[in-house]
Short mmCIF file of C-alpha atoms and ligand atoms in Angstrom, two decimals:
data_model
loop_
_atom_site.label_atom_id
_atom_site.label_comp_id
_atom_site.label_asym_id
_atom_site.label_seq_id
_atom_site.Cartn_x
_atom_site.Cartn_y
_atom_site.Cartn_z
CA MET A 1 0.01 -0.01 0.03
CA PHE A 2 2.76 2.47 0.96
CA GLN A 3 4.87 1.44 -2.05
CA ASN A 4 1.93 2.31 -4.25
CA ALA A 5 1.43 5.64 -2.49
CA ARG A 6 5.17 6.39 -2.79
CA LEU A 7 5.12 5.72 -6.51
CA LYS A 8 2.04 7.93 -6.94
CA LEU A 9 3.59 10.74 -4.93
CA THR A 10 6.83 10.43 -6.96
CA ALA A 11 4.76 10.64 -10.15
CA TRP A 12 3.04 13.81 -8.86
CA TYR A 13 6.42 15.39 -7.91
CA LEU A 14 7.81 14.49 -11.34
CA PHE A 15 4.75 15.80 -13.13
CA ILE A 16 4.99 19.22 -11.40
CA ILE A 17 8.79 19.52 -11.86
CA MET A 18 8.58 18.47 -15.56
CA LEU A 19 5.65 20.84 -16.15
CA VAL A 20 7.70 23.75 -14.83
CA SER A 21 10.93 22.59 -16.58
CA LEU A 22 9.24 22.04 -20.00
CA SER A 23 7.41 25.33 -19.77
CA PHE A 24 10.70 27.12 -19.12
CA SER A 25 12.42 25.22 -21.93
CA MET A 26 9.66 26.13 -24.39
CA ALA A 27 9.83 29.78 -23.33
CA ILE A 28 13.67 29.76 -23.63
CA TYR A 29 13.57 28.01 -27.05
CA THR A 30 10.94 30.48 -28.43
CA MET A 31 12.69 33.47 -27.03
CA ILE A 32 16.17 32.46 -28.34
CA SER A 33 14.81 31.42 -31.78
CA ASN A 34 13.01 34.77 -32.16
CA GLU A 35 16.09 36.58 -31.05
CA VAL A 36 18.27 34.68 -33.61
CA ASP A 37 15.72 35.45 -36.40
CA ARG A 38 15.64 39.15 -35.31
CA LEU A 39 19.45 39.37 -35.18
CA ALA A 40 19.67 37.79 -38.68
CA LEU A 41 17.20 40.26 -40.07
CA VAL A 42 18.91 43.27 -38.45
CA GLN A 43 22.29 42.10 -39.69
CA LYS A 44 20.91 41.59 -43.20
CA LEU A 45 19.37 45.03 -43.24
CA ARG A 46 22.58 46.65 -42.07
CA ILE A 47 24.64 44.95 -44.77
CA GLU A 48 22.10 45.84 -47.40
CA ARG A 49 22.09 49.49 -46.31
CA ARG A 50 25.85 49.62 -46.41
CA LEU A 51 25.89 48.18 -49.98
CA HIS A 52 23.14 50.54 -50.96
CA GLU A 53 24.80 53.65 -49.63
CA SER A 54 28.32 52.68 -50.58
CA ASP A 55 30.32 55.41 -52.43
CA PHE A 56 32.69 52.85 -53.87
CA LEU A 57 30.13 51.25 -56.07
CA PRO A 58 28.74 52.83 -59.23
CA PRO A 59 25.00 53.56 -58.85
CA GLU A 60 23.95 50.82 -61.33
CA LEU A 61 25.71 48.21 -59.17
CA ARG A 62 24.09 49.41 -55.97
CA ILE A 63 21.43 47.12 -54.71
CA GLN A 64 17.82 47.94 -54.00
CA ILE A 65 16.55 47.64 -50.52
CA PRO A 66 14.71 45.73 -49.32
CA ASN A 67 15.97 42.86 -51.46
CA PRO A 68 14.46 39.47 -50.49
CA SER A 69 16.44 37.63 -53.12
CA LEU A 70 19.79 38.62 -51.66
CA GLN A 71 21.19 35.80 -49.41
CA LEU A 72 23.82 37.45 -47.28
CA ILE A 73 23.63 35.12 -44.32
CA ASP A 74 23.70 31.39 -44.48
CA PRO A 75 20.16 30.24 -43.39
CA ASP A 76 21.52 26.74 -42.51
CA LEU A 77 23.61 28.35 -39.78
CA PHE A 78 20.50 29.60 -38.02
CA SER A 79 18.59 26.43 -38.38
CA GLU A 80 21.57 24.47 -37.03
CA THR A 81 21.82 26.85 -34.07
CA LYS A 82 18.15 26.22 -33.32
CA HIS A 83 18.56 22.52 -33.61
CA ARG A 84 21.50 22.62 -31.24
CA LEU A 85 19.47 24.69 -28.80
CA ALA A 86 16.67 22.19 -28.99
CA LEU A 87 19.06 19.31 -28.42
CA VAL A 88 20.63 21.02 -25.37
CA LEU A 89 17.12 21.70 -23.86
CA ILE A 90 16.09 18.02 -24.52
CA LEU A 91 19.25 16.83 -22.76
CA VAL A 92 18.77 19.19 -19.84
CA ASN A 93 15.12 18.11 -19.54
CA GLY A 94 16.11 14.45 -19.73
CA SER A 95 18.63 14.90 -16.88
CA ILE A 96 16.06 16.79 -14.78
CA PHE A 97 13.64 13.92 -15.37
CA ILE A 98 16.00 11.25 -14.19
CA LEU A 99 17.40 13.33 -11.26
CA SER A 100 13.99 14.52 -10.04
CA GLY A 101 12.60 11.01 -10.47
CA GLY A 102 15.25 9.61 -8.11
CA LEU A 103 15.09 12.47 -5.64
CA GLY A 104 11.34 12.50 -5.80
CA TYR A 105 11.23 8.84 -4.92
CA LEU A 106 13.55 9.41 -1.92
CA LEU A 107 11.54 12.42 -0.82
CA ALA A 108 8.22 10.61 -1.17
CA GLY A 109 9.62 7.84 1.05
CA ARG A 110 10.68 10.38 3.66
CA THR A 111 7.34 12.15 3.49
CA LEU A 112 5.39 9.01 3.94
CA LYS A 113 7.62 7.49 6.62
CA PRO A 114 5.95 9.13 9.66
CA ILE A 115 2.47 8.17 8.26
CA GLN A 116 3.68 4.63 7.65
CA ASP A 117 5.06 4.40 11.25
CA MET A 118 1.87 5.81 12.66
CA HIS A 119 -0.21 3.32 10.61
CA GLU A 120 1.96 0.36 11.74
CA GLU A 121 1.74 1.56 15.36
CA GLN A 122 -2.00 1.88 15.06
CA ASN A 123 -2.27 -1.70 13.61
CA ARG A 124 -0.14 -3.03 16.45
CA PHE A 125 -2.23 -1.25 18.99
CA ILE A 126 -5.47 -2.65 17.56
CA SER A 127 -4.10 -6.13 17.42
CA ASP A 128 -2.62 -5.99 20.97
CA SER A 129 -5.83 -4.57 22.32
CA SER A 130 -8.06 -7.09 20.55
CA HIS A 131 -5.80 -9.89 21.88
CA GLU A 132 -6.08 -8.57 25.48
CA LEU A 133 -9.85 -8.13 25.17
CA ARG A 134 -10.39 -11.49 23.58
CA THR A 135 -9.00 -13.56 26.53
CA PRO A 136 -11.30 -12.37 29.29
CA LEU A 137 -14.31 -12.30 26.89
CA THR A 138 -13.69 -15.91 25.84
CA ALA A 139 -13.42 -16.95 29.53
CA LEU A 140 -16.61 -15.07 30.35
CA LYS A 141 -18.48 -16.63 27.43
CA SER A 142 -17.35 -20.20 28.25
CA SER A 143 -18.29 -19.91 31.97
CA MET A 144 -21.70 -18.69 30.99
CA GLU A 145 -22.15 -21.47 28.39
CA VAL A 146 -21.09 -24.16 30.93
CA SER A 147 -23.57 -22.82 33.51
CA LEU A 148 -26.35 -22.56 30.94
CA ARG A 149 -25.86 -26.20 29.98
CA ASP A 150 -25.97 -27.29 33.64
CA LYS A 151 -29.44 -28.77 34.18
CA ASN A 152 -29.08 -28.57 37.98
CA LEU A 153 -28.33 -24.85 38.03
CA ASN A 154 -30.25 -23.28 40.92
CA LEU A 155 -30.91 -19.72 41.79
CA LYS A 156 -27.95 -19.56 44.22
CA ASP A 157 -25.48 -20.78 41.54
CA ALA A 158 -26.99 -18.44 38.98
CA LYS A 159 -26.52 -15.49 41.31
CA LYS A 160 -22.94 -16.55 41.97
CA LEU A 161 -22.32 -16.75 38.20
CA ILE A 162 -23.80 -13.28 37.64
CA SER A 163 -21.73 -11.70 40.41
CA GLU A 164 -18.59 -13.40 39.01
CA SER A 165 -19.44 -12.20 35.55
CA ILE A 166 -19.90 -8.65 36.89
CA GLY A 167 -16.39 -8.89 38.29
CA GLU A 168 -15.05 -9.92 34.92
CA VAL A 169 -16.99 -7.09 33.23
CA ASP A 170 -15.54 -4.66 35.71
CA LYS A 171 -12.03 -5.83 34.74
CA LEU A 172 -12.89 -5.42 31.08
CA LYS A 173 -14.12 -1.89 31.81
CA TYR A 174 -10.83 -1.19 33.66
CA LEU A 175 -8.98 -2.48 30.58
CA THR A 176 -10.92 -0.37 28.09
CA ASP A 177 -10.60 2.67 30.29
CA GLY A 178 -6.88 2.14 30.36
CA LEU A 179 -6.82 1.84 26.49
CA LEU A 180 -8.81 5.05 26.14
CA GLN A 181 -6.43 6.86 28.54
CA LEU A 182 -3.42 5.51 26.59
CA THR A 183 -4.76 6.77 23.32
CA ARG A 184 -5.63 10.11 24.86
CA TYR A 185 -2.08 10.68 26.06
CA GLN A 186 -0.28 8.90 23.24
CA LYS A 187 -0.59 11.60 20.64
CA PRO A 188 -2.72 14.45 22.01
CA VAL A 189 -4.71 16.01 19.16
CA SER A 190 -4.31 19.48 20.62
CA ARG A 191 -1.63 20.84 22.93
CA PRO A 192 -2.79 20.34 26.53
CA LYS A 193 -3.58 23.53 28.36
CA PHE A 194 -0.75 24.04 30.83
CA GLU A 195 -1.07 26.19 33.96
CA ILE A 196 1.12 26.88 36.91
CA LEU A 197 0.45 24.21 39.54
CA SER A 198 1.43 23.53 43.07
CA LEU A 199 3.15 20.13 43.11
CA SER A 200 2.43 19.32 46.75
CA GLN A 201 -1.28 19.95 46.07
CA ILE A 202 -1.25 17.48 43.15
CA ILE A 203 0.54 14.88 45.17
CA THR A 204 -1.93 15.35 48.08
CA GLU A 205 -4.88 14.88 45.67
CA ALA A 206 -3.33 11.69 44.27
CA ARG A 207 -2.60 10.41 47.71
CA ILE A 208 -6.21 10.87 48.79
CA LYS A 209 -7.29 8.74 45.80
CA VAL A 210 -5.02 5.78 46.73
CA THR A 211 -5.49 5.93 50.47
CA PRO A 212 -8.34 3.28 50.53
CA LEU A 213 -6.12 0.93 48.55
CA ALA A 214 -3.21 1.42 51.01
CA ALA A 215 -5.59 0.98 53.94
CA GLN A 216 -6.71 -2.41 52.56
CA LYS A 217 -3.05 -3.64 52.86
CA ASN A 218 -2.26 -1.58 55.97
CA ILE A 219 0.48 0.26 54.06
CA SER A 220 1.53 3.61 55.43
CA LEU A 221 1.83 6.38 52.87
CA LYS A 222 4.56 8.79 53.89
CA THR A 223 5.02 12.20 52.14
CA GLU A 224 7.86 14.62 52.50
CA LEU A 225 6.91 17.54 50.27
CA ALA A 226 8.50 20.89 49.69
CA ASP A 227 6.23 23.17 47.68
CA PHE A 228 7.38 23.67 44.08
CA GLU A 229 5.61 25.18 41.18
CA ILE A 230 5.45 23.34 37.83
CA LEU A 231 3.79 24.04 34.51
CA GLY A 232 1.38 21.34 33.54
CA GLU A 233 -2.04 19.89 33.12
CA LYS A 234 -3.47 19.17 36.55
CA TYR A 235 -5.62 16.08 35.96
CA SER A 236 -3.07 14.25 33.79
CA LEU A 237 -0.43 14.81 36.46
CA ILE A 238 -2.73 13.46 39.16
CA ASP A 239 -3.44 10.39 36.90
CA MET A 240 0.34 9.87 36.50
CA LEU A 241 0.98 10.00 40.27
CA ILE A 242 -1.98 7.64 40.99
CA ILE A 243 -0.38 5.06 38.56
CA PHE A 244 2.98 5.19 40.41
CA LEU A 245 1.35 5.11 43.83
CA ASP A 246 -1.07 2.40 42.84
CA ASN A 247 1.80 0.22 41.57
CA ALA A 248 3.85 0.92 44.67
CA ILE A 249 0.97 -0.30 46.83
CA LYS A 250 0.04 -3.22 44.59
CA TYR A 251 3.52 -4.62 44.47
CA SER A 252 4.28 -4.17 48.16
CA PRO A 253 3.59 -6.57 51.01
CA ASP A 254 0.99 -5.83 53.67
CA ASN A 255 2.14 -3.56 56.55
CA SER A 256 4.95 -1.99 54.56
CA GLU A 257 5.64 1.60 53.64
CA VAL A 258 5.39 3.72 50.50
CA SER A 259 6.88 7.16 50.40
CA VAL A 260 6.70 10.19 48.16
CA GLU A 261 9.30 12.92 48.28
CA THR A 262 9.94 16.02 46.26
CA ARG A 263 13.34 17.49 45.69
CA LYS A 264 14.76 20.35 43.59
CA SER A 265 17.67 19.76 41.33
CA GLU A 266 18.82 22.65 39.09
CA ASN A 267 15.87 23.52 36.82
CA THR A 268 13.91 20.40 37.59
CA VAL A 269 11.89 18.98 40.39
CA LYS A 270 12.17 15.35 41.30
CA ILE A 271 9.18 13.35 42.52
CA ILE A 272 10.54 10.23 44.22
CA ILE A 273 8.07 7.35 44.80
CA LYS A 274 9.65 4.62 46.84
CA ASP A 275 8.35 1.20 47.95
CA ARG A 276 9.73 -1.82 49.70
CA GLY A 277 7.90 -4.29 47.57
CA ILE A 278 8.74 -7.20 45.28
CA GLY A 279 11.02 -5.20 43.05
CA ILE A 280 11.62 -5.60 39.34
CA ASP A 281 14.11 -7.91 37.68
CA GLU A 282 16.95 -6.09 35.84
CA GLY A 283 15.99 -7.67 32.58
CA ASP A 284 12.40 -6.42 32.91
CA ILE A 285 13.17 -2.77 33.64
CA PRO A 286 13.77 -1.74 29.98
CA HIS A 287 10.33 -3.23 29.03
CA ILE A 288 8.03 -2.12 31.81
CA PHE A 289 7.01 1.01 29.90
CA ASP A 290 5.94 -1.06 26.83
CA ARG A 291 2.25 -1.45 26.32
CA PHE A 292 0.77 -4.68 27.92
CA TYR A 293 4.14 -5.65 29.39
CA ARG A 294 3.91 -7.24 32.79
CA ALA A 295 7.10 -8.43 34.53
CA ASP A 296 7.31 -12.16 34.45
CA SER A 297 7.48 -12.59 38.09
CA ALA A 298 4.89 -15.20 39.04
CA ARG A 299 3.77 -13.25 42.08
CA SER A 300 3.10 -10.07 40.21
CA LYS A 301 1.16 -11.70 37.40
CA ALA A 302 -0.90 -14.22 39.35
CA SER A 303 -1.84 -12.30 42.44
CA VAL A 304 -1.91 -8.73 41.32
CA GLY A 305 -4.44 -7.45 38.82
CA GLY A 306 -3.41 -5.30 35.93
CA TYR A 307 -2.93 -5.17 32.19
CA GLY A 308 0.46 -3.50 31.78
CA LEU A 309 -1.04 -0.19 30.69
CA GLY A 310 -0.28 2.01 33.75
CA LEU A 311 3.38 2.70 33.14
CA PRO A 312 2.96 3.36 29.34
CA ILE A 313 0.25 5.91 30.26
CA ALA A 314 2.43 7.47 32.91
CA LYS A 315 5.36 7.63 30.41
CA ASN A 316 3.18 9.48 27.90
CA ILE A 317 2.02 11.97 30.52
CA VAL A 318 5.55 12.66 31.66
CA ALA A 319 6.63 13.08 27.98
CA ILE A 320 3.89 15.64 27.39
CA HIS A 321 5.26 17.52 30.32
CA HIS A 322 8.82 17.36 28.89
CA GLY A 323 9.94 15.23 31.80
CA THR A 324 11.85 12.00 32.33
CA ILE A 325 11.50 8.86 34.51
CA ILE A 326 14.27 6.99 36.23
CA VAL A 327 13.69 3.49 37.64
CA ASP A 328 15.82 1.96 40.29
CA SER A 329 14.73 -1.48 41.54
CA LYS A 330 16.02 -4.60 43.19
CA ILE A 331 14.22 -7.88 43.47
CA ASN A 332 12.72 -8.30 47.03
CA LYS A 333 14.17 -4.96 48.11
CA GLY A 334 11.77 -2.55 46.45
CA SER A 335 11.52 0.04 43.68
CA THR A 336 12.09 3.73 43.28
CA PHE A 337 10.54 5.67 40.48
CA THR A 338 11.89 9.17 40.06
CA VAL A 339 9.93 11.60 37.86
CA CYS A 340 11.85 14.64 36.83
CA LEU A 341 9.77 17.62 35.64
CA PRO A 342 10.86 21.06 34.63
CA LEU A 343 10.29 23.80 37.19
CA VAL A 344 8.38 26.93 36.13
CA PRO A 345 10.89 29.29 34.54
CA LYS A 346 11.16 32.66 36.35
CA SER A 347 9.91 34.46 33.20
CA LYS A 348 6.56 32.62 33.39
CA LYS A 349 5.84 33.38 37.06
P1 ADP B 1 0.25 -3.27 35.72
O1 ADP B 1 -1.18 -3.00 35.46
O2 ADP B 1 0.62 -4.69 35.40
O3 ADP B 1 0.72 -2.84 37.03
P2 ADP B 1 2.06 -1.26 34.70
O4 ADP B 1 2.27 -0.78 33.33
O5 ADP B 1 1.64 -0.26 35.70
O6 ADP B 1 1.03 -2.44 34.56
O7 ADP B 1 3.42 -1.93 35.22
C1 ADP B 1 4.06 -2.88 34.32
C2 ADP B 1 4.83 -3.85 35.12
O8 ADP B 1 5.90 -3.21 35.78
C3 ADP B 1 4.02 -4.50 36.18
O9 ADP B 1 3.32 -5.62 35.70
C4 ADP B 1 5.07 -4.93 37.22
O10 ADP B 1 5.61 -6.15 36.88
C5 ADP B 1 6.15 -3.90 37.09
N1 ADP B 1 6.00 -2.84 38.14
C6 ADP B 1 5.55 -1.60 38.00
N2 ADP B 1 5.68 -0.85 39.16
C7 ADP B 1 6.20 -1.76 40.01
C8 ADP B 1 6.61 -1.59 41.42
N3 ADP B 1 6.40 -0.51 42.07
N4 ADP B 1 7.13 -2.69 42.01
C9 ADP B 1 7.31 -3.82 41.36
N5 ADP B 1 7.01 -4.04 40.00
C10 ADP B 1 6.47 -2.97 39.39
#
C-alpha cells in the first residue's frame, strides 16, 4: 500500500517538476529562436544598407533595398543553431527527469515514513488490544455457556455466576478505560492547556485517591513535600501519580511503607516514589514501559491485577510535560521511580 502511495507521490512530484521545466524550456527556445531570427534580419538590413549607400560602387551596381532575393547570411547556420539549442534543452530536461525522479522517490519515502510508522503503530495497537480483550471475553463466554448447559443450576449458583461475571466485566471496563487513557495521552490532538500548579497539592490529591487501597493492605503512605511550582495539566499529572502510587501499593507486602518525596535539582523538580515491595528484575526494567508488558514474576502476574497499561500511560503523561522517568529497583528490596519535571521558568511566574 505504501509502495503504491510512494510511486504515486513520486509521479506527482515528477509531473509538477517536468511541467515547470518544460514550460521554461519552451519559453527559452521560443525566445532564443526569435532573437536569432531578429538578429539575422537586423544584420541583413545593415549589410544591405551599407551596400546601398556605398560610395565605392557605381549607382547601377548598388542594390535595392529591401531585397528578399539577396542571401547574405547562410540560413543553415540559423537552423543548425536552433537544432542545437533544442538538443541542449532536450538533454537538460532528460537529466532533470532522471534526477528529479530519483530524488522525488527518496523524498516521497521520507514524507510518507511518519504516516507509515503511525499506521503500523495503530495496527499493532489494535491487534494488541483485541488480543487482550479476547482472552477475558472468551473466559466469560465459556463460563456462561457451561452454566447454561448445567441442568441442575439453581438460583444460588446463577446469582454466583452473575456476580462473578460482573467482576469480569468490571475488569474489562478497567482495561478499556486504560486503553482510552493511553490513546488520549499517546498523541494528544491538541496541545494540553498548561497552567502553573502547586506540586504538593497535586501529590496530596493523588494520595487521597489511593488511600483506601493502601488501607486495605495496611500500608503507610509517607510524604515529604516541599512546595514547588510546575507548569502542567493538573488532571493528567494526578493520573500519573496515581499510577505510580497504585503500583507501589500493589507490588508491596502488607504492613509496609510507600513514600513520596519532592526535591529540587537545578531547573527540575524530582518526585521520588519509593516502595519496599517485590522489586523488578533487571531484565524487565527496559520493558516495563511497553504497552501490555507485565514483569514475568509469578507473584506479580498471578496475584496482582493489571494489564500492563499503567506505566505506558504514565510515560506518555511525563513526555507531554517534557519530563523523564528514572527506575531503580532490586528484587525483594523494592523500587524507586523518580519523575523529573521542569520547574516553572522565572519568566513565566
Ligand atoms: P500493571 O497494570 O501490570 O501494574 P504497569 O504498566 O503499571 O502495569 O506496570 C508494568 C509492570 O511493571 C508490572 O506488571 C510490574 O511487573 C512492574 N512494576 C511496576 N511498578 C512496580 C513496582 N512499584 N514494583 C514492582 N514491580 C512494578
